XYZ file of C-alpha atoms in Angstrom:
351
model
C 9.667 -11.539 -26.932
C 12.216 -12.331 -23.875
C 9.347 -10.440 -21.341
C 6.321 -12.568 -22.854
C 8.802 -15.691 -21.874
C 9.391 -14.332 -18.535
C 5.989 -13.644 -18.244
C 5.126 -17.022 -19.134
C 7.421 -18.561 -16.569
C 5.825 -16.706 -14.040
C 2.273 -17.888 -14.725
C 3.757 -21.670 -14.571
C 5.532 -21.165 -11.313
C 2.341 -19.207 -9.923
C 0.204 -22.465 -11.306
C 2.974 -25.268 -9.499
C 2.863 -23.422 -6.487
C -0.927 -22.531 -5.922
C -2.295 -24.579 -2.970
C -5.968 -24.181 -4.408
C -5.984 -26.203 -7.458
C -8.392 -28.376 -8.377
C -7.506 -32.254 -8.576
C -5.154 -32.998 -11.419
C -7.812 -35.106 -12.901
C -10.399 -32.388 -12.779
C -7.986 -29.825 -14.619
C -7.388 -31.991 -17.579
C -11.027 -32.887 -18.223
C -11.978 -29.311 -17.893
C -8.923 -28.500 -20.359
C -10.127 -31.163 -22.915
C -13.809 -29.852 -22.614
C -12.709 -26.328 -23.542
C -10.522 -27.628 -26.130
C -13.069 -29.304 -28.067
C -15.294 -26.241 -27.625
C -12.552 -23.824 -28.508
C -10.759 -25.747 -31.049
C -7.342 -24.918 -29.378
C -5.261 -25.201 -25.902
C -7.584 -22.920 -23.813
C -4.643 -20.941 -22.023
C -7.243 -18.537 -20.870
C -8.440 -21.423 -18.734
C -5.071 -20.737 -16.505
C -4.608 -16.784 -17.126
C -8.041 -16.370 -15.578
C -7.250 -18.713 -12.702
C -10.093 -21.147 -13.994
C -8.219 -24.230 -12.286
C -8.700 -23.053 -8.863
C -11.468 -24.502 -6.754
C -13.289 -21.373 -5.696
C -13.326 -20.147 -9.496
C -16.643 -20.805 -10.620
C -18.062 -22.813 -13.442
C -15.269 -22.625 -16.080
C -17.647 -23.260 -18.742
C -19.203 -19.447 -18.080
C -16.092 -17.568 -19.229
C -15.418 -16.085 -22.510
C -12.728 -17.866 -24.816
C -10.056 -15.582 -26.045
C -11.668 -15.463 -29.476
C -14.611 -14.597 -28.066
C -12.882 -12.196 -25.993
C -11.101 -10.571 -28.951
C -14.016 -10.490 -30.998
C -15.996 -8.166 -28.596
C -13.300 -5.598 -28.104
C -11.730 -5.472 -31.711
C -15.337 -5.329 -33.001
C -16.295 -2.433 -35.286
C -19.787 -2.468 -34.474
C -19.103 -1.482 -30.642
C -16.392 0.436 -31.228
C -16.219 3.220 -33.902
C -13.155 5.067 -35.046
C -14.774 8.681 -34.574
C -15.707 7.909 -30.925
C -11.782 6.625 -30.598
C -10.854 10.115 -31.401
C -12.363 11.471 -28.189
C -11.588 8.367 -26.002
C -7.930 7.711 -27.166
C -6.709 11.379 -27.070
C -6.642 12.545 -23.397
C -6.508 16.358 -24.717
C -9.516 15.895 -26.676
C -11.264 14.098 -24.167
C -10.386 16.825 -21.498
C -11.954 19.543 -23.724
C -14.842 17.889 -24.356
C -15.789 17.085 -20.499
C -14.788 20.815 -20.078
C -17.725 21.871 -23.011
C -20.300 19.523 -21.132
C -19.514 20.525 -18.085
C -18.580 16.888 -17.083
C -16.280 16.804 -14.061
C -12.398 15.792 -14.872
C -9.152 16.685 -13.750
C -7.953 19.810 -14.989
C -5.286 20.158 -17.637
C -3.703 23.589 -17.387
C -0.909 22.901 -20.104
C 0.108 20.443 -22.603
C 2.745 19.720 -25.363
C 3.398 18.446 -28.717
C 7.044 17.405 -28.616
C 8.964 21.018 -28.214
C 6.055 23.423 -28.591
C 4.629 23.556 -24.846
C 1.322 25.551 -24.293
C 0.169 27.365 -21.108
C -2.381 30.134 -20.941
C -2.707 30.774 -24.405
C 1.217 30.938 -25.123
C 3.607 28.873 -26.734
C 6.914 28.254 -25.516
C 9.325 26.266 -27.437
C 11.274 24.202 -25.276
C 14.534 22.722 -26.470
C 16.505 21.407 -23.569
C 16.127 20.220 -19.909
C 16.913 23.748 -18.660
C 14.183 25.382 -20.683
C 12.016 22.734 -19.640
C 12.310 23.206 -16.093
C 11.995 26.768 -16.555
C 8.704 26.426 -18.037
C 7.305 23.828 -15.575
C 8.653 26.057 -12.534
C 6.315 28.715 -14.348
C 3.568 26.287 -14.379
C 3.672 25.427 -11.030
C 4.274 29.254 -9.540
C 1.179 30.258 -11.724
C -0.985 27.551 -10.498
C 0.106 27.323 -7.034
C -0.058 23.242 -7.536
C 3.007 21.150 -6.029
C 2.358 18.213 -8.151
C 1.558 17.366 -11.686
C 0.519 14.211 -13.695
C 2.107 14.272 -17.008
C 0.081 11.627 -19.587
C 0.784 10.768 -22.858
C -1.992 12.266 -25.219
C -2.648 9.065 -27.327
C -4.020 5.562 -26.893
C -0.125 4.690 -26.688
C -0.470 5.904 -22.753
C -3.056 3.162 -21.895
C -2.575 1.010 -18.631
C -0.791 3.281 -16.646
C 1.919 3.641 -19.344
C 3.954 6.606 -20.188
C 2.575 8.754 -16.616
C 5.123 10.694 -14.786
C 4.354 12.505 -11.609
C 6.563 15.811 -11.259
C 7.113 17.501 -8.028
C 7.866 21.272 -7.658
C 10.148 19.879 -4.527
C 12.417 17.974 -6.924
C 11.544 19.676 -10.194
C 15.054 19.613 -11.501
C 15.837 15.823 -10.501
C 12.287 14.797 -12.423
C 13.234 16.839 -15.477
C 16.607 15.022 -15.426
C 15.446 11.681 -15.242
C 12.201 11.790 -17.519
C 12.821 15.384 -19.631
C 14.150 14.002 -22.868
C 10.842 11.305 -22.849
C 8.858 14.456 -22.239
C 10.329 16.530 -25.279
C 10.120 13.810 -27.632
C 6.610 12.927 -27.258
C 3.246 14.544 -26.484
C 1.435 15.055 -22.933
C -0.979 16.787 -20.998
C -0.082 18.271 -17.802
C -2.952 17.408 -15.307
C -3.471 18.605 -11.631
C -3.941 15.403 -9.105
C -6.758 14.413 -7.726
C -7.922 14.700 -3.734
C -9.186 11.276 -3.202
C -12.111 10.562 -1.081
C -10.588 10.179 2.702
C -12.555 7.131 2.892
C -10.883 5.757 0.304
C -7.622 6.870 1.338
C -7.817 4.893 4.450
C -7.924 2.160 1.672
C -4.676 3.028 0.185
C -3.528 6.667 -0.245
C -0.639 6.309 -2.334
C -2.856 5.958 -5.532
C -5.795 7.364 -6.864
C -8.086 4.301 -6.860
C -10.425 4.132 -9.563
C -13.747 2.740 -10.244
C -13.864 0.970 -13.720
C -17.545 0.766 -14.823
C -18.623 -0.582 -18.122
C -21.183 0.492 -20.470
C -23.183 -1.361 -23.047
C -25.608 0.282 -25.432
C -28.399 -2.473 -26.651
C -29.776 -3.119 -29.923
C -32.662 -0.777 -28.562
C -30.174 2.099 -27.991
C -30.769 1.445 -24.334
C -27.474 2.026 -22.234
C -26.485 -0.309 -19.695
C -24.107 -0.666 -16.829
C -22.539 -3.966 -17.287
C -20.357 -4.217 -14.497
C -18.133 -2.534 -12.309
C -14.933 -3.004 -10.520
C -12.488 -1.128 -7.961
C -8.502 -0.981 -8.777
C -5.941 -0.260 -6.054
C -2.435 0.643 -6.125
C 0.138 -1.571 -4.011
C 3.831 -1.120 -2.528
C 3.937 2.417 -2.454
C 2.810 2.874 -6.423
C 1.082 5.923 -7.469
C -0.775 3.934 -9.849
C -3.785 1.467 -9.613
C -3.589 -0.296 -12.833
C -3.702 -4.231 -12.432
C -0.976 -4.486 -15.596
C 1.492 -2.502 -13.224
C 1.320 -4.824 -10.038
C -1.989 -3.207 -8.928
C -5.228 -5.472 -8.137
C -9.117 -4.936 -8.621
C -11.919 -5.809 -6.515
C -15.145 -6.801 -7.791
C -18.300 -4.400 -6.522
C -21.991 -5.158 -5.859
C -23.782 -3.435 -8.360
C -26.970 -3.570 -6.206
C -25.425 -2.098 -2.989
C -22.200 -0.352 -4.366
C -20.254 -2.025 -1.512
C -17.034 -4.183 -2.141
C -16.877 -7.683 -2.160
C -14.844 -9.666 -0.281
C -11.952 -10.929 -2.490
C -9.848 -8.824 -4.576
C -7.716 -10.353 -7.679
C -4.530 -10.037 -9.053
C -2.951 -10.274 -12.150
C -1.332 -13.938 -12.427
C 2.278 -12.404 -14.016
C 2.328 -10.441 -10.380
C 1.384 -13.682 -8.410
C -2.225 -14.315 -8.987
C -3.193 -13.653 -5.456
C -6.603 -13.544 -3.917
C -6.462 -10.672 -2.039
C -9.244 -9.803 1.263
C -7.631 -6.857 2.731
C -5.186 -4.399 1.480
C -1.595 -5.634 1.687
C -0.287 -2.164 2.802
C -2.653 -1.159 5.025
C -4.439 -4.519 6.238
C -7.916 -2.745 5.280
C -10.562 -5.627 4.968
C -12.519 -4.764 1.821
C -15.854 -6.964 2.427
C -19.078 -4.671 2.458
C -17.209 -1.430 2.077
C -19.410 1.121 0.895
C -18.024 3.242 -1.927
C -19.253 6.954 -1.488
C -21.344 8.517 -4.144
C -21.489 4.766 -6.251
C -24.778 5.943 -7.701
C -23.666 9.421 -8.769
C -20.439 7.468 -10.889
C -22.885 5.411 -12.649
C -24.903 8.304 -13.215
C -21.820 10.084 -14.943
C -21.225 7.238 -16.603
C -24.546 7.390 -18.403
C -24.152 10.738 -19.080
C -20.930 10.255 -20.888
C -22.463 7.778 -22.974
C -24.837 10.571 -24.333
C -21.725 12.926 -25.276
C -19.541 9.714 -26.542
C -22.221 7.136 -27.746
C -19.763 4.448 -28.415
C -21.486 0.825 -27.899
C -19.040 -0.765 -25.182
C -17.175 1.680 -23.056
C -14.814 1.059 -20.147
C -15.059 4.562 -17.953
C -12.351 5.177 -15.185
C -13.975 7.399 -12.421
C -12.250 8.734 -9.130
C -14.393 9.486 -6.054
C -13.750 12.916 -4.266
C -14.630 14.567 -1.151
C -17.208 16.272 -3.741
C -18.508 13.484 -5.720
C -16.960 11.389 -8.971
C -14.471 12.433 -11.422
C -13.609 11.013 -14.874
C -10.684 10.199 -15.554
C -10.794 8.648 -19.214
C -13.005 6.822 -21.116
C -11.631 3.350 -22.892
C -12.141 2.127 -26.462
C -11.455 -1.273 -26.443
C -11.800 -1.936 -22.879
C -10.596 -4.873 -20.874
C -13.292 -6.587 -20.024
C -11.615 -9.304 -18.413
C -11.818 -7.568 -14.654
C -15.734 -7.305 -15.414
C -15.860 -10.682 -16.531
C -14.121 -12.257 -13.476
C -16.021 -10.413 -11.056
C -19.416 -11.575 -12.713
C -18.109 -15.061 -12.717
C -18.252 -15.558 -16.179
C -19.765 -13.354 -19.266
C -21.071 -16.393 -21.137
C -24.481 -16.340 -18.561
C -24.462 -12.496 -19.186
C -27.724 -11.944 -21.093
C -26.173 -8.772 -22.779
C -22.774 -10.552 -23.800
C -24.911 -13.027 -25.026
C -26.552 -9.838 -27.445
C -23.263 -8.810 -28.004
C -21.845 -12.285 -29.180
C -24.952 -12.405 -31.786
C -24.120 -9.025 -33.382
C -20.388 -8.960 -34.141
C-alpha cells in the first residue's frame, strides 16, 4: 500500500511539472467525456500520458475495464497453454524439442535440490551452493549465468539475478538464501547483436512482439516495440525503469520517440540517455526472422493472445519467453490507441 501511494505521488508530480500538457480546460473536457463513456474516473488518461499535446486521439485508447477484460479473458488465455508459457523450464524444454532457438538452460533447482548433467545435488548452505555453482562454471566454461524464477511470479524482470564467476562468493552471500528457498533456472547469457549493443550494451534489449489468432484461426502480428535498459541496468523491463520504442511494422525500423513509464518520469526519449544513440530510422537486424519465429511459436503454443520477448544475436533471433496476459499497453501506445485497431475490435466482440 505504501509503495502504491508513493507511485501515485510520483505520477501527480510528473503531471504537474509536465510542460507538454494540453490546456487545462481541454483536459477537464476530455476527462469528462471519458467519465461518461466509462462511468468512472479515467485514471488511465493520465497514466498513458493522454493529457499531452502529442498523445494522439484520447478516445482511441482502451479503458482499464476493456484492457483487463482482454488480458484476463479465458477465451484468449487458456490454462493448458499457460503451463508452458509461465514455467520457464517447461518453455525451455518445449523450445529444445521443437528446435526453436532459445538461451540454453544448463541447470536448475527446486529449492535445495539442484540438477546438473542428470545428477542431483542436495544443497543446504551457502558453502555448498558456492561449490555447486563453481562446478557449473567450470563444466560449461561460461563466466556468467542468469538465474530466473521458474514460474509466473518472475514476470516483469522480478526475481532475476546475474551470477558472475569472478565474484561468486559475494553473489552467493547476497542472494544465496533466496535461491535455495525458491525454484530457478540457470540460463546462459545472450550475446547481443553488435548494432544493438551500440544503442545500449548493459542489457539485452528485447523486442516485445504481440500475436493474435483471429476467429478464423489465422495468426496476426498485432504490434512490436523494442525495450531498452538504462543507467547500467542489466534488465530492459519498463517496470524497472527501462523504456520502449515503437517499431514501424512495415519497415522494421525504430520510430523516433521512446516512452518511459509514468512512475519513472514519463519521459519521451529521442536518444538513449546513456549513449546518445538516436532511435529514429534505426533498422532492427533480423526483424523479419523475429516475426517468423513468433509465428512458428504460435504453432507450438496456440494461445490466442501472446506477447513474445525476442532478443537479436549476431546469428539471428532468440526467444527469451512467451507471456500469457501480456501487457498490451506498450503496443497500444505505439499504435496510437487500440480502439481503432480492427483486430482489437474483434477481440472486444468475443470476450
